[in-house]
Coordinates of C-alpha atoms and ligand atoms in Angstrom, one line a residue:
M1 CA 5.1 54.4 30.5
T2 CA 5.9 54.3 26.8
Q3 CA 4.2 51.5 24.9
H4 CA 6.6 49.5 22.7
L5 CA 4.6 48.9 19.5
V6 CA 5.9 46.1 17.3
D7 CA 7.6 47.8 14.4
P8 CA 5.9 46.3 11.3
R9 CA 9.2 46.7 9.4
A10 CA 11.0 44.5 12.1
P11 CA 12.4 41.3 10.5
R12 CA 9.8 38.6 10.9
D13 CA 10.8 35.5 12.7
L14 CA 11.8 33.2 9.8
T15 CA 12.4 30.3 12.2
A16 CA 8.6 30.1 12.9
F17 CA 7.9 30.5 9.1
I18 CA 10.3 27.7 8.3
A19 CA 9.0 25.4 11.0
N20 CA 5.5 25.5 9.6
L21 CA 6.5 25.6 5.9
P22 CA 5.4 22.5 4.0
K23 CA 8.6 20.9 2.5
A24 CA 9.9 18.1 0.4
E25 CA 13.3 16.5 1.0
L26 CA 15.2 14.7 -1.7
H27 CA 18.7 13.9 -0.3
V28 CA 18.5 12.3 3.2
H29 CA 20.0 9.0 4.2
H30 CA 18.1 6.2 6.0
V31 CA 20.7 5.1 8.5
G32 CA 22.2 8.6 8.5
S33 CA 18.9 9.9 9.8
A34 CA 18.8 7.6 12.9
S35 CA 18.1 10.0 15.8
P36 CA 20.5 9.9 18.8
R37 CA 17.6 8.3 20.7
I38 CA 17.3 5.5 18.1
V39 CA 21.1 5.1 17.8
S40 CA 21.5 4.8 21.6
E41 CA 18.6 2.4 21.8
L42 CA 20.1 0.2 19.1
A43 CA 23.6 0.6 20.7
A44 CA 22.2 -0.6 24.0
R45 CA 20.8 -3.7 22.2
H46 CA 24.3 -4.5 20.9
P47 CA 26.9 -3.9 23.7
D48 CA 29.7 -5.2 21.4
S49 CA 29.3 -2.0 19.4
K50 CA 31.7 0.9 19.8
V51 CA 28.8 3.4 19.3
P52 CA 28.1 5.2 22.6
T53 CA 24.7 4.6 24.2
D54 CA 24.7 8.0 26.0
P55 CA 23.3 10.8 23.7
E56 CA 25.9 13.3 25.1
A57 CA 28.8 11.0 24.2
L58 CA 27.1 10.4 20.9
A59 CA 27.3 14.1 20.0
D60 CA 31.1 13.9 20.4
Y61 CA 31.2 10.6 18.5
F62 CA 29.5 12.4 15.6
T63 CA 32.3 14.9 15.2
F64 CA 34.4 14.1 12.1
T65 CA 38.0 14.9 11.3
D66 CA 37.5 14.2 7.6
F67 CA 35.3 12.4 5.1
A68 CA 36.9 9.0 5.6
H69 CA 36.3 9.4 9.4
F70 CA 32.7 10.2 8.7
I71 CA 32.3 7.0 6.6
D72 CA 33.8 4.9 9.4
V73 CA 31.4 6.4 11.9
Y74 CA 28.5 5.9 9.4
L75 CA 29.4 2.2 9.0
S76 CA 29.5 1.7 12.8
V77 CA 25.9 2.8 12.9
V78 CA 25.0 0.6 9.9
D79 CA 26.4 -2.3 12.1
L80 CA 23.7 -1.6 14.7
I81 CA 21.0 -2.4 12.2
R82 CA 20.8 -6.1 12.5
T83 CA 17.2 -7.3 12.4
P84 CA 14.2 -6.5 10.2
E85 CA 12.6 -5.0 13.4
D86 CA 15.6 -2.6 13.7
V87 CA 15.0 -1.6 10.1
R88 CA 11.3 -1.0 10.6
L89 CA 11.8 0.9 13.9
L90 CA 14.5 3.1 12.3
T91 CA 12.4 3.8 9.1
Y92 CA 9.2 4.7 11.1
E93 CA 11.1 7.0 13.5
V94 CA 12.8 8.8 10.6
A95 CA 9.4 9.4 9.1
R96 CA 8.1 10.8 12.4
D97 CA 11.1 13.2 12.5
L98 CA 10.4 14.3 8.9
A99 CA 6.7 14.8 9.7
R100 CA 7.6 17.0 12.7
Q101 CA 9.3 19.3 10.2
Q102 CA 6.2 19.5 7.9
V103 CA 7.9 17.3 5.3
R104 CA 5.1 16.1 3.1
Y105 CA 7.3 14.1 0.8
A106 CA 10.8 12.6 1.1
E107 CA 13.0 10.4 -1.1
L108 CA 15.0 8.5 1.5
T109 CA 18.4 7.0 0.3
I110 CA 18.8 3.4 1.4
T111 CA 21.9 1.2 0.9
P112 CA 20.3 -2.3 0.9
F113 CA 23.7 -3.9 0.1
S114 CA 25.1 -2.8 3.4
S115 CA 22.3 -4.5 5.3
T116 CA 21.9 -7.7 3.3
R117 CA 25.7 -8.3 3.4
R118 CA 25.4 -8.0 7.2
G119 CA 22.9 -10.8 7.2
I120 CA 19.5 -9.3 7.1
D121 CA 17.3 -11.3 4.8
E122 CA 16.5 -9.3 1.6
R123 CA 12.8 -10.1 1.5
A124 CA 12.4 -9.2 5.2
F125 CA 14.4 -6.0 4.6
M126 CA 12.0 -4.9 1.8
D127 CA 8.9 -5.8 3.9
A128 CA 10.3 -3.8 6.8
I129 CA 10.8 -0.6 4.9
E130 CA 7.5 -1.0 3.0
D131 CA 5.6 -1.6 6.3
A132 CA 7.1 1.5 7.8
R133 CA 6.4 3.6 4.6
K134 CA 2.8 2.7 4.6
A135 CA 2.4 3.2 8.4
A136 CA 4.1 6.6 8.1
E137 CA 1.8 7.7 5.3
A138 CA -1.3 6.5 7.2
E139 CA -0.3 8.0 10.5
F140 CA 1.8 11.1 9.7
G141 CA 0.6 11.9 6.2
T142 CA 4.2 11.9 5.0
V143 CA 4.8 10.3 1.6
L144 CA 8.1 8.4 1.5
R145 CA 9.8 7.0 -1.6
W146 CA 13.1 5.1 -1.8
C147 CA 16.4 5.7 -3.5
F148 CA 18.6 2.6 -3.5
D149 CA 22.2 3.6 -3.7
I150 CA 25.4 1.7 -4.5
P151 CA 28.2 2.2 -1.8
G152 CA 30.8 2.8 -4.5
E153 CA 33.8 2.0 -2.5
A154 CA 32.4 -1.5 -2.0
G155 CA 33.0 -2.0 -5.8
L156 CA 31.2 -3.8 -8.6
Q157 CA 30.0 -6.7 -6.4
A158 CA 28.0 -4.1 -4.4
A159 CA 26.9 -2.5 -7.7
E160 CA 25.6 -5.9 -9.0
E161 CA 23.8 -6.7 -5.7
T162 CA 22.2 -3.3 -5.5
T163 CA 21.1 -3.4 -9.1
R164 CA 19.6 -6.9 -8.6
L165 CA 17.7 -5.7 -5.5
A166 CA 16.4 -2.7 -7.4
T167 CA 15.3 -4.3 -10.6
D168 CA 14.1 -7.9 -9.7
D169 CA 10.3 -7.5 -9.7
R170 CA 10.0 -10.2 -7.0
L171 CA 12.1 -8.0 -4.7
R172 CA 12.0 -4.3 -5.6
P173 CA 9.8 -2.4 -3.2
E174 CA 6.7 -0.5 -4.4
G175 CA 8.1 2.8 -3.1
L176 CA 11.4 2.6 -5.1
V177 CA 11.8 5.5 -7.5
S178 CA 15.5 6.2 -7.9
F179 CA 19.0 4.7 -8.0
G180 CA 22.1 6.4 -6.6
L181 CA 25.8 6.1 -5.8
G182 CA 27.2 7.0 -2.4
G183 CA 30.3 6.7 -0.3
P184 CA 33.7 8.1 -0.9
E185 CA 34.3 9.5 -4.4
V186 CA 38.1 9.6 -4.4
G187 CA 39.3 6.6 -6.4
V188 CA 35.7 5.6 -7.2
E189 CA 35.4 6.6 -10.8
R190 CA 31.8 7.0 -11.9
P191 CA 32.0 5.5 -15.5
Q192 CA 32.5 2.0 -14.2
F193 CA 29.0 2.0 -12.9
K194 CA 27.4 2.8 -16.3
P195 CA 26.1 -0.8 -16.9
Y196 CA 24.3 -0.8 -13.5
F197 CA 22.7 2.6 -14.0
D198 CA 21.7 1.5 -17.5
R199 CA 19.9 -1.5 -16.1
A200 CA 18.3 0.6 -13.3
I201 CA 17.1 3.3 -15.8
A202 CA 15.7 0.5 -18.1
A203 CA 13.7 -0.7 -15.1
G204 CA 12.1 2.7 -14.8
L205 CA 14.3 4.2 -12.0
H206 CA 15.7 7.8 -11.9
S207 CA 19.4 8.3 -11.7
V208 CA 20.6 10.4 -8.8
P209 CA 24.3 9.8 -8.0
H210 CA 26.4 11.7 -5.5
A211 CA 29.1 13.6 -7.4
G212 CA 31.4 16.6 -6.8
E213 CA 31.1 16.3 -3.0
T214 CA 34.8 15.5 -2.3
T215 CA 36.2 15.5 -5.9
G216 CA 36.2 18.0 -8.7
P217 CA 33.7 18.9 -11.5
Q218 CA 34.8 16.1 -13.7
T219 CA 33.0 13.7 -11.4
V220 CA 29.8 15.7 -12.0
W221 CA 30.4 15.6 -15.8
D222 CA 30.9 11.8 -15.5
A223 CA 27.7 11.4 -13.5
L224 CA 25.8 13.4 -16.2
T225 CA 27.3 11.7 -19.3
H226 CA 28.0 8.1 -18.1
L227 CA 25.2 7.7 -15.4
R228 CA 22.6 9.9 -17.1
A229 CA 22.0 11.7 -13.8
E230 CA 18.7 13.5 -13.5
R231 CA 19.8 15.2 -10.3
I232 CA 23.2 15.5 -8.6
G233 CA 23.9 14.7 -5.0
H234 CA 25.8 17.7 -3.6
G235 CA 27.6 18.8 -6.9
T236 CA 29.6 21.1 -4.7
S237 CA 32.6 21.4 -7.0
S238 CA 30.4 22.4 -9.9
A239 CA 31.2 26.0 -8.9
Q240 CA 34.8 25.5 -10.1
D241 CA 33.6 25.0 -13.8
P242 CA 31.4 27.8 -15.3
K243 CA 30.6 25.6 -18.3
L244 CA 29.2 22.9 -15.9
L245 CA 27.1 25.5 -14.0
A246 CA 25.7 26.8 -17.4
H247 CA 24.9 23.2 -18.4
L248 CA 23.1 22.4 -15.1
A249 CA 21.1 25.6 -15.4
E250 CA 20.3 25.2 -19.1
H251 CA 19.1 21.6 -18.7
R252 CA 17.5 22.4 -15.3
I253 CA 19.4 19.6 -13.6
P254 CA 18.8 20.1 -9.9
L255 CA 21.6 20.1 -7.3
E256 CA 20.7 18.4 -3.9
V257 CA 22.6 20.9 -1.7
C258 CA 23.3 19.9 1.9
P259 CA 25.1 22.9 3.4
T260 CA 25.9 21.7 6.9
S261 CA 26.9 18.2 5.7
N262 CA 29.6 19.8 3.5
I263 CA 31.0 21.6 6.6
A264 CA 30.8 18.5 8.9
T265 CA 32.6 16.2 6.5
R266 CA 35.1 19.0 5.7
A267 CA 34.1 19.0 2.1
V268 CA 33.7 22.8 2.4
R269 CA 35.7 24.8 5.0
T270 CA 33.1 27.3 6.3
L271 CA 29.4 28.0 5.4
D272 CA 30.4 31.5 4.2
E273 CA 32.6 29.8 1.6
H274 CA 29.8 27.4 0.5
P275 CA 29.2 27.7 -3.3
I276 CA 25.4 27.8 -2.9
K277 CA 25.4 31.5 -3.9
E278 CA 27.3 30.7 -7.1
F279 CA 24.7 28.1 -7.9
V280 CA 21.8 30.5 -7.5
R281 CA 23.6 33.3 -9.4
A282 CA 24.2 30.8 -12.4
G283 CA 20.5 30.0 -12.4
V284 CA 20.9 26.4 -11.2
L285 CA 17.9 24.7 -9.7
V286 CA 18.9 24.4 -6.0
T287 CA 17.2 22.2 -3.5
I288 CA 18.0 22.2 0.3
N289 CA 18.6 18.9 2.1
S290 CA 20.0 17.6 5.4
D291 CA 21.8 14.5 4.2
D292 CA 22.5 12.8 7.6
P293 CA 20.9 15.3 10.0
P294 CA 21.6 13.8 13.5
M295 CA 25.2 13.0 12.5
F296 CA 25.7 16.6 11.4
G297 CA 23.9 18.2 14.4
T298 CA 21.3 19.7 12.1
D299 CA 17.8 19.1 10.6
L300 CA 16.0 20.2 7.5
D301 CA 14.5 23.3 9.2
N302 CA 18.0 24.4 10.2
E303 CA 19.2 23.8 6.6
Y304 CA 16.5 26.2 5.4
A305 CA 17.6 28.7 8.0
V306 CA 21.2 28.4 6.8
A307 CA 20.1 28.9 3.2
A308 CA 18.1 32.0 4.2
R309 CA 21.2 33.5 5.8
L310 CA 23.6 32.6 2.9
L311 CA 21.2 33.7 0.2
D312 CA 19.6 36.5 2.1
L313 CA 16.1 35.1 1.6
D314 CA 12.7 36.3 3.0
E315 CA 9.6 34.2 3.3
R316 CA 8.9 34.2 -0.5
G317 CA 12.5 33.1 -1.2
L318 CA 12.2 30.3 1.3
A319 CA 8.9 29.2 -0.3
E320 CA 10.6 29.1 -3.7
L321 CA 13.3 26.8 -2.3
A322 CA 10.6 24.5 -1.0
K323 CA 8.9 24.5 -4.4
N324 CA 12.2 23.8 -6.1
A325 CA 12.4 20.5 -4.2
V326 CA 8.8 19.6 -5.1
E327 CA 9.5 20.4 -8.8
A328 CA 12.8 18.3 -8.7
S329 CA 11.1 15.4 -7.0
F330 CA 9.9 12.2 -8.6
L331 CA 6.4 12.5 -7.1
E332 CA 3.6 12.2 -9.6
A333 CA 2.1 15.4 -11.0
G334 CA -1.0 15.5 -8.8
G335 CA 1.0 15.1 -5.7
K336 CA 3.4 17.9 -6.8
A337 CA 0.5 20.3 -7.5
R338 CA -1.0 19.5 -4.1
I339 CA 2.2 20.3 -2.1
T340 CA 3.0 23.4 -4.3
D341 CA -0.5 24.8 -3.7
E342 CA -0.1 24.2 0.0
I343 CA 3.2 26.1 0.1
D344 CA 1.7 29.0 -1.8
T345 CA -1.4 29.1 0.4
Y346 CA 0.6 28.9 3.6
T347 CA 3.0 31.7 2.5
A348 CA 0.2 34.0 1.4
Q349 CA -1.6 33.5 4.8
W350 CA 1.7 34.1 6.7
L351 CA 2.4 37.3 4.9
S352 CA -1.1 38.6 5.3
R353 CA -1.0 38.2 9.2
Ligands
LIG1 N1 27.3 12.8 2.4 C1 27.4 11.5 2.0 N2 28.2 11.3 1.0 C2 28.4 10.0 0.5 N3 27.8 8.9 1.0 C3 27.0 9.1 2.1 C4 26.8 10.4 2.6 N4 26.0 10.3 3.7 C5 25.7 9.0 3.8 N5 26.3 8.3 2.9 C6 26.1 6.9 2.8 O1 27.4 6.3 3.2 C7 27.4 5.0 2.7 C8 28.9 4.7 2.6 C9 29.1 3.3 2.7 C10 30.5 2.9 2.2 O2 31.2 3.8 1.7 C11 30.9 1.5 2.2 C12 32.2 1.2 1.9 C13 32.6 -0.1 2.0 C14 31.8 -1.1 2.4 C15 30.5 -0.8 2.8 C16 29.6 -1.8 3.3 O3 28.3 -1.5 3.5 O4 30.0 -2.9 3.5 C17 30.0 0.5 2.7 C18 26.7 5.0 1.4 O5 25.8 4.0 1.4 C19 26.0 6.3 1.4 O6 24.6 6.1 1.1
LIG2 ZN1 24.4 12.0 0.8

């Protein structure tokens, strides 16, 4: 009987490598990360909701015809978050899911305006997310920080409210590090939000607006010049403007790339057409993120696997992507060094097996 020896040149199983690779995630939404189990549990608490309680039906419900449809579905899940306990449960479970993927550090984007305008007390909201953040760090070892974002389509009233919640020392949570702008981009010009970003930056927050997801490169330029963006959410259309790509690369402004999100919201037609290769070729600092994982039928590990396929990466290439996210994060230097060292040690051990 011939013995089938494992061919040492055979492609190693990158899935196993990714699953155990220590990671950081910079672009992932609080409500958008509610797992099917959490969403169906919340939907069962609120029978008036149009959100299905059955996880099967939920998978169909999370299939979008276009970006506007995605926002409608997103808001129907926001409507399920009605009490501080809902907020705490959601936040803690999102942290558990992140920890399961070896995420050591995540900057979770939260839209407090959407919850406070739906009646959740602002102080109770802040206490709920902070309780969950501290519990997650103690129990899972996952460090969470917050990005508060303005739902741009809700206009300047939402901008004012979000800025107040993010800069009032009696309210702003300890874990808050950055300030963003989300929702549809079409008809939501970035320059109008300059006064709010100026106040947030003056209060010590980092600027990380979405831009160039569903509109052209001018939106990315506007985010850089008017909102002083330190990172860009998506930035997908930057690939249409070589000068913009060169500027991002020269000034080492990271892109928060969310490949499957761009397909699910129809921002990009197919993964093979995704501009991530152009970003890397231009020398742009690319980070990999999941955006709204359960809604897009993905998770961070899968996004790393997609990046490996699109960029033809081996273990070292994947480790570099993970280190990019650590470098681009707003974690303090000691924490960055710790996670980067862990990534290097893990990768070296894996390759020496
Ligand atoms: N890929 C994404 N690209 C962009 N945004 C994304 C993405 N994923 C998730 N979001 C989130 O969707 C929300 C959209 C909320 C919104 O548009 C809206 C409009 C009018 C009223 C209200 C309200 O609350 O009353 C809200 C944003 O908060 C944002 O954080
Ligand atoms: Zn997003």
